[in-house]
């Protein structure tokens, strides 16, 4: 199928390019060999892959990195389909992920806007929040991953962000339109103060 999205990833020390296509498949391409490393049927052909993103498998459980402890590194591959689902796949080293996702959540929206992910620690891949378009017009759902959540468990829906559609007096403020893009942004001052995280939404 036609390629719909791409993302760079390091899988077991192998530099790769992940591609998602209209058939619902995700392919990991070895950039050095210019050949497929593995192929994953992530979503139904009727859905296709709207977005794909890779991040480290999570914080290490002991001192040193995985290679120093003789362990195989893991990678989380997040995929989004137009069937309204967001899935997490666990890849061990350069091997293909299991055909069954580690977890899957339904956004309730059959949309073309790609999800946004925020990691507290980019190096360790500590996933803390996901943003996906909601079922209602102009709405974005924020799924927060709490500290106690296991890496392979679905994220907890801590709260839902809804754009207000009326003012305090009950008057109509006007719809903002269809969500076209969303992204988490950490202002420079917030990096120093470990405080505010912004969700930027484009309509």
Short mmCIF file of C-alpha atoms in Angstrom, two decimals:
data_model
loop_
_atom_site.label_atom_id
_atom_site.label_comp_id
_atom_site.label_asym_id
_atom_site.label_seq_id
_atom_site.Cartn_x
_atom_site.Cartn_y
_atom_site.Cartn_z
CA UNK A 1 0.00 0.00 0.00
CA UNK A 2 0.90 3.67 -0.21
CA UNK A 3 3.06 5.03 2.61
CA UNK A 4 1.02 7.26 4.95
CA UNK A 5 3.58 8.10 7.65
CA UNK A 6 7.23 7.60 8.64
CA UNK A 7 9.35 7.86 11.80
CA UNK A 8 12.98 7.20 12.68
CA UNK A 9 13.73 4.57 15.33
CA UNK A 10 16.63 2.64 16.84
CA UNK A 11 15.72 -1.03 17.27
CA UNK A 12 18.28 -3.14 19.12
CA UNK A 13 21.06 -0.81 18.00
CA UNK A 14 19.87 -0.87 14.38
CA UNK A 15 19.03 2.51 12.88
CA UNK A 16 15.66 2.14 11.15
CA UNK A 17 12.90 4.01 9.42
CA UNK A 18 9.37 2.97 10.34
CA UNK A 19 6.74 3.36 7.66
CA UNK A 20 2.97 2.92 7.95
CA UNK A 21 0.94 2.24 4.82
CA UNK A 22 -2.64 2.30 3.58
CA UNK A 23 -2.91 -1.49 4.00
CA UNK A 24 -2.47 -1.16 7.78
CA UNK A 25 1.10 -2.50 7.84
CA UNK A 26 4.11 -1.04 9.65
CA UNK A 27 7.51 -1.86 8.14
CA UNK A 28 10.88 -1.35 9.88
CA UNK A 29 13.51 -0.55 7.25
CA UNK A 30 17.20 -1.11 8.04
CA UNK A 31 18.77 2.17 6.93
CA UNK A 32 22.23 0.65 6.47
CA UNK A 33 21.10 -2.34 4.41
CA UNK A 34 18.12 -0.55 2.84
CA UNK A 35 16.03 -3.65 3.37
CA UNK A 36 12.99 -4.48 5.53
CA UNK A 37 13.85 -5.66 9.04
CA UNK A 38 10.29 -6.74 9.84
CA UNK A 39 6.67 -6.13 8.87
CA UNK A 40 3.73 -5.84 11.30
CA UNK A 41 0.01 -5.98 10.47
CA UNK A 42 -0.91 -3.20 12.89
CA UNK A 43 -4.36 -2.16 11.63
CA UNK A 44 -7.00 -3.50 9.22
CA UNK A 45 -6.55 -2.74 5.50
CA UNK A 46 -9.78 -0.74 5.62
CA UNK A 47 -8.17 1.56 8.19
CA UNK A 48 -4.54 1.94 7.20
CA UNK A 49 -1.88 3.45 9.45
CA UNK A 50 -2.34 7.15 10.09
CA UNK A 51 0.67 7.66 12.38
CA UNK A 52 3.59 5.71 13.85
CA UNK A 53 6.09 6.66 16.54
CA UNK A 54 8.80 4.80 18.44
CA UNK A 55 10.24 5.40 21.90
CA UNK A 56 12.49 3.48 24.29
CA UNK A 57 10.75 0.71 26.22
CA UNK A 58 10.89 2.52 29.55
CA UNK A 59 13.18 3.19 32.44
CA UNK A 60 15.75 0.55 33.33
CA UNK A 61 15.11 -1.58 36.39
CA UNK A 62 18.68 -1.51 37.67
CA UNK A 63 22.01 0.31 37.48
CA UNK A 64 23.58 0.74 34.07
CA UNK A 65 21.94 0.39 30.70
CA UNK A 66 20.44 -2.77 29.24
CA UNK A 67 23.59 -3.74 27.35
CA UNK A 68 25.71 -3.49 30.51
CA UNK A 69 23.32 -5.83 32.31
CA UNK A 70 23.30 -8.29 29.40
CA UNK A 71 19.66 -7.51 28.59
CA UNK A 72 17.99 -6.98 25.24
CA UNK A 73 16.74 -3.43 24.74
CA UNK A 74 13.06 -2.93 24.09
CA UNK A 75 11.18 -0.34 22.09
CA UNK A 76 7.57 0.76 22.23
CA UNK A 77 6.02 1.34 18.82
CA UNK A 78 2.83 3.40 18.89
CA UNK A 79 0.51 3.18 15.89
CA UNK A 80 -2.73 4.96 15.07
CA UNK A 81 -5.28 3.85 12.51
CA UNK A 82 -8.28 5.52 10.93
CA UNK A 83 -10.38 2.88 12.69
CA UNK A 84 -10.22 5.03 15.84
CA UNK A 85 -7.64 2.90 17.65
CA UNK A 86 -4.25 3.71 19.12
CA UNK A 87 -2.04 0.68 19.80
CA UNK A 88 1.23 0.04 21.62
CA UNK A 89 3.54 -2.72 20.38
CA UNK A 90 6.56 -4.04 22.26
CA UNK A 91 9.64 -4.79 20.14
CA UNK A 92 12.56 -6.67 21.71
CA UNK A 93 15.88 -5.74 20.16
CA UNK A 94 15.65 -5.82 16.37
CA UNK A 95 13.01 -8.57 16.41
CA UNK A 96 9.49 -7.98 15.15
CA UNK A 97 6.86 -7.13 17.79
CA UNK A 98 4.33 -9.72 18.91
CA UNK A 99 1.26 -9.85 16.61
CA UNK A 100 -0.81 -8.90 19.66
CA UNK A 101 -0.44 -5.31 20.92
CA UNK A 102 0.68 -4.65 24.49
CA UNK A 103 -2.37 -2.39 24.81
CA UNK A 104 -4.96 -0.65 22.68
CA UNK A 105 -7.26 2.30 23.32
CA UNK A 106 -10.18 3.60 21.26
CA UNK A 107 -10.31 7.32 20.66
CA UNK A 108 -13.92 7.29 19.49
CA UNK A 109 -12.91 9.32 16.47
CA UNK A 110 -12.36 8.21 12.88
CA UNK A 111 -10.11 11.06 11.96
CA UNK A 112 -7.05 12.11 9.99
CA UNK A 113 -5.34 14.06 12.79
CA UNK A 114 -2.29 12.29 14.21
CA UNK A 115 -1.87 11.68 17.92
CA UNK A 116 0.66 13.48 20.12
CA UNK A 117 2.81 11.84 22.80
CA UNK A 118 4.75 13.38 25.66
CA UNK A 119 7.62 11.65 27.47
CA UNK A 120 8.93 13.08 30.74
CA UNK A 121 12.37 11.63 30.01
CA UNK A 122 13.14 11.36 26.30
CA UNK A 123 16.15 9.10 26.90
CA UNK A 124 14.23 6.58 29.01
CA UNK A 125 10.98 6.94 27.09
CA UNK A 126 8.87 7.56 30.19
CA UNK A 127 5.50 7.99 28.48
CA UNK A 128 3.29 10.31 30.50
CA UNK A 129 0.53 11.60 28.21
CA UNK A 130 -1.19 11.02 24.89
CA UNK A 131 -3.49 13.39 23.00
CA UNK A 132 -5.97 12.20 20.37
CA UNK A 133 -8.87 13.89 18.63
CA UNK A 134 -12.16 13.34 20.44
CA UNK A 135 -15.47 12.16 19.01
CA UNK A 136 -16.97 15.65 19.34
CA UNK A 137 -16.10 18.52 17.02
CA UNK A 138 -13.20 20.69 18.28
CA UNK A 139 -12.45 18.25 21.13
CA UNK A 140 -9.14 16.66 22.08
CA UNK A 141 -8.90 13.78 24.55
CA UNK A 142 -5.88 13.73 26.85
CA UNK A 143 -4.93 10.30 28.20
CA UNK A 144 -2.57 10.57 31.17
CA UNK A 145 -0.25 7.73 32.16
CA UNK A 146 0.03 7.75 35.94
CA UNK A 147 3.25 6.97 37.81
CA UNK A 148 1.91 3.61 38.98
CA UNK A 149 0.87 2.36 35.54
CA UNK A 150 2.83 -0.60 34.21
CA UNK A 151 4.62 0.02 30.87
CA UNK A 152 2.50 -2.57 29.08
CA UNK A 153 -0.85 -1.51 30.56
CA UNK A 154 -3.29 0.86 28.80
CA UNK A 155 -2.94 4.49 29.85
CA UNK A 156 -5.43 5.76 32.42
CA UNK A 157 -7.87 8.38 31.17
CA UNK A 158 -7.14 10.86 33.95
CA UNK A 159 -9.04 13.70 32.33
CA UNK A 160 -10.58 14.80 29.06
CA UNK A 161 -9.87 18.20 27.59
CA UNK A 162 -12.93 19.76 25.98
CA UNK A 163 -12.99 23.07 24.19
CA UNK A 164 -15.76 25.21 25.84
CA UNK A 165 -18.65 25.77 23.45
CA UNK A 166 -20.46 28.46 25.46
CA UNK A 167 -19.58 31.36 27.73
CA UNK A 168 -20.52 31.79 31.39
CA UNK A 169 -23.85 33.36 30.43
CA UNK A 170 -24.73 30.35 28.31
CA UNK A 171 -24.22 32.16 25.03
CA UNK A 172 -22.75 30.42 22.00
CA UNK A 173 -19.08 31.27 21.52
CA UNK A 174 -18.77 29.54 18.17
CA UNK A 175 -17.07 26.32 17.23
CA UNK A 176 -13.37 26.39 16.60
CA UNK A 177 -13.70 23.93 13.73
CA UNK A 178 -12.12 20.58 12.95
CA UNK A 179 -8.92 19.64 14.76
CA UNK A 180 -6.11 19.45 12.20
CA UNK A 181 -3.06 18.95 14.43
CA UNK A 182 -2.04 18.72 18.08
CA UNK A 183 1.28 18.70 19.89
CA UNK A 184 2.66 18.88 23.42
CA UNK A 185 4.96 21.83 24.02
CA UNK A 186 7.17 22.51 27.04
CA UNK A 187 8.10 26.20 27.28
CA UNK A 188 11.74 26.98 28.06
CA UNK A 189 10.86 28.46 31.45
CA UNK A 190 8.89 25.34 32.32
CA UNK A 191 11.94 23.19 31.62
CA UNK A 192 13.81 25.00 34.37
CA UNK A 193 10.88 25.08 36.79
CA UNK A 194 9.60 21.57 35.96
CA UNK A 195 6.11 23.01 35.65
CA UNK A 196 3.72 23.85 32.83
CA UNK A 197 3.12 21.57 29.87
CA UNK A 198 1.11 23.01 27.00
CA UNK A 199 -1.11 21.24 24.49
CA UNK A 200 -1.18 23.20 21.25
CA UNK A 201 -4.12 22.47 18.94
CA UNK A 202 -4.54 23.69 15.38
CA UNK A 203 -7.97 24.02 13.74
#
